[in-house]
Amino acid sequence: MEFDLKKIRRVKKQQDDAWIQAFIQKSHYGVLGVCADDQPYLNANNYIYSEQDHAIYFHRSKEGTLPKIISQNNNATYLISEMGDFITGESAQNFSVEYKSVIIYGRVEEITNSDKKAEVLQKLVEKVVPELTYGVDYQAASEEIVDRTAVWCLKIDFWTGKQSG
């Protein structure tokens, strides 16, 4: 069976690159999908998007299932979505939901450069809690913390975006 992951069935809902970038910049949370042999594996996390690198960055533990899977197969998808209002109709077939979603396709790599890891971790904090001030409300992660934290990069091959409602 052949299929084209870039092709969206409902073309009217398809969004362009500018919409996708704006949506993923403002969103905070996504779900990484990888595959261990024939078994899908999902991992939810906060992320940052780097327009310059055209990549998604996130952090996880160095230990566990995810690093083991990625070492065998680093192909991945990343879903970022937002649900809106539920729409009812006269019959169940007319029910729907408003939504926005982006699916990103690419390959995951671990970032090993300590400076890059520290930069990504700092940007994650700034994105998740922008009301806090570095140096006042919190300090940068220590070298020890940076060294024991795995930072991952999903290098984007392509993406699709849709909006309904």
Coordinates of C-alpha atoms in Angstrom, one line a residue:
M1 CA 0.0 0.0 0.0
E2 CA 1.4 3.4 -1.0
F3 CA 0.3 6.7 0.5
D4 CA 1.5 10.3 0.5
L5 CA 1.9 11.7 4.0
K6 CA 2.2 15.2 2.5
K7 CA -1.3 15.0 1.0
I8 CA -4.2 16.2 3.1
R9 CA -7.6 14.8 2.2
R10 CA -9.6 17.9 3.1
V11 CA -7.6 20.5 1.2
K12 CA -9.8 23.4 2.4
K13 CA -8.5 22.8 5.9
Q14 CA -4.8 22.8 4.9
Q15 CA -2.7 25.6 6.2
D16 CA 0.5 27.2 4.8
D17 CA 4.0 27.3 6.3
A18 CA 3.5 30.8 7.9
W19 CA 0.4 29.5 9.7
I20 CA 2.2 26.4 10.8
Q21 CA 5.2 28.3 12.2
A22 CA 2.9 30.8 14.1
F23 CA 0.9 27.9 15.6
I24 CA 3.8 25.9 16.8
Q25 CA 5.6 29.0 18.2
K26 CA 2.6 29.8 20.4
S27 CA 1.8 26.2 21.4
H28 CA 3.7 24.6 24.3
Y29 CA 3.0 20.9 24.2
G30 CA 3.3 18.1 21.7
V31 CA 3.4 14.3 21.3
L32 CA 6.4 12.6 19.8
G33 CA 5.7 9.4 17.9
V34 CA 8.4 6.8 17.2
C35 CA 8.3 3.1 16.4
A36 CA 10.0 0.1 18.1
D37 CA 9.9 -2.7 15.6
D38 CA 6.2 -2.7 14.7
Q39 CA 5.0 -1.1 17.9
P40 CA 4.2 2.7 17.9
Y41 CA 5.4 4.5 21.0
L42 CA 4.2 8.0 22.1
N43 CA 5.9 10.5 24.4
A44 CA 4.3 13.8 25.4
N45 CA 6.5 16.8 26.2
N46 CA 7.1 20.5 26.1
Y47 CA 9.1 21.8 23.2
I48 CA 10.6 24.8 21.4
Y49 CA 10.7 25.4 17.7
S50 CA 13.8 26.9 16.1
E51 CA 13.1 28.6 12.8
Q52 CA 16.8 29.0 12.2
D53 CA 17.5 25.2 12.6
H54 CA 14.0 24.2 11.3
A55 CA 13.8 21.8 14.2
I56 CA 11.8 21.0 17.3
Y57 CA 13.8 20.6 20.6
F58 CA 12.7 18.8 23.7
H59 CA 14.3 17.2 26.8
R60 CA 13.9 13.8 28.4
S61 CA 15.9 11.5 30.6
K62 CA 19.0 9.8 29.2
E63 CA 17.6 6.5 30.5
G64 CA 14.4 4.7 29.5
T65 CA 12.5 3.5 26.6
L66 CA 12.7 6.5 24.3
P67 CA 16.5 6.7 23.9
K68 CA 16.6 2.9 23.2
I69 CA 14.0 3.2 20.5
I70 CA 15.6 6.2 18.9
S71 CA 19.0 4.4 18.8
Q72 CA 17.4 1.7 16.6
N73 CA 15.1 3.9 14.5
N74 CA 15.2 7.7 14.7
N75 CA 12.3 8.4 12.2
A76 CA 9.6 10.3 14.1
T77 CA 6.4 12.3 13.9
Y78 CA 5.4 15.1 16.3
L79 CA 1.8 16.2 16.8
I80 CA 0.9 19.6 18.1
S81 CA -2.9 20.1 18.3
E82 CA -5.6 22.3 19.9
M83 CA -9.2 21.4 20.3
G84 CA -11.9 24.0 20.0
D85 CA -15.7 23.9 20.5
F86 CA -17.8 20.8 19.9
I87 CA -20.3 21.4 17.1
T88 CA -23.7 19.6 17.2
G89 CA -26.2 19.1 14.4
E90 CA -29.6 17.6 13.8
S91 CA -28.1 14.2 13.6
A92 CA -24.9 12.5 14.8
Q93 CA -23.4 12.6 11.3
N94 CA -23.4 16.4 11.5
F95 CA -21.5 16.6 14.7
S96 CA -17.9 17.9 14.5
V97 CA -15.2 19.7 16.5
E98 CA -13.1 22.7 15.8
Y99 CA -9.4 22.0 15.9
K100 CA -5.9 23.1 14.8
S101 CA -3.2 20.6 14.2
V102 CA 0.3 20.3 12.9
I103 CA 2.1 17.0 12.2
I104 CA 5.9 17.2 11.8
Y105 CA 7.9 14.4 10.1
G106 CA 11.6 14.0 10.5
R107 CA 14.5 12.3 12.4
V108 CA 15.4 12.6 16.0
E109 CA 19.0 13.2 17.2
E110 CA 20.4 13.6 20.7
I111 CA 22.2 17.0 21.2
T112 CA 25.5 16.3 23.0
N113 CA 27.1 19.8 22.9
S114 CA 26.7 21.2 26.4
D115 CA 26.3 24.8 25.3
K116 CA 23.5 23.9 22.9
K117 CA 21.8 21.8 25.5
A118 CA 22.0 24.7 28.0
E119 CA 20.6 27.1 25.4
V120 CA 17.7 24.8 24.6
L121 CA 16.9 24.2 28.3
Q122 CA 16.9 28.0 28.9
K123 CA 14.6 28.6 26.0
L124 CA 12.2 25.9 27.2
V125 CA 12.0 27.7 30.6
E126 CA 11.4 31.0 28.9
K127 CA 8.7 29.6 26.8
V128 CA 6.9 27.7 29.5
V129 CA 7.0 30.4 32.2
P130 CA 7.6 33.7 30.5
E131 CA 6.5 35.6 33.5
L132 CA 9.6 34.5 35.5
T133 CA 12.8 36.4 35.2
Y134 CA 16.2 34.7 34.8
G135 CA 18.5 35.7 37.6
V136 CA 15.7 36.9 39.8
D137 CA 13.1 34.1 39.9
Y138 CA 15.5 31.3 38.9
Q139 CA 19.1 30.5 38.0
A140 CA 20.4 28.7 34.9
A141 CA 20.7 24.9 35.1
S142 CA 24.0 23.8 36.5
E143 CA 26.6 22.0 34.4
E144 CA 25.7 18.8 36.3
I145 CA 22.0 19.1 35.5
V146 CA 22.8 19.9 31.8
D147 CA 25.1 16.9 31.6
R148 CA 22.6 14.5 33.0
T149 CA 19.7 15.8 30.9
A150 CA 19.1 14.5 27.4
V151 CA 18.2 17.1 24.9
W152 CA 16.7 15.9 21.6
C153 CA 16.3 17.6 18.2
L154 CA 13.7 16.6 15.7
K155 CA 15.1 17.8 12.4
I156 CA 12.1 18.6 10.2
D157 CA 11.8 17.0 6.8
F158 CA 8.3 18.3 6.2
W159 CA 5.1 19.2 8.0
T160 CA 1.4 19.5 7.4
G161 CA -1.1 21.8 9.2
K162 CA -4.9 21.8 9.3
Q163 CA -7.6 24.0 10.9
S164 CA -11.3 23.3 11.2
G165 CA -13.8 25.9 12.4

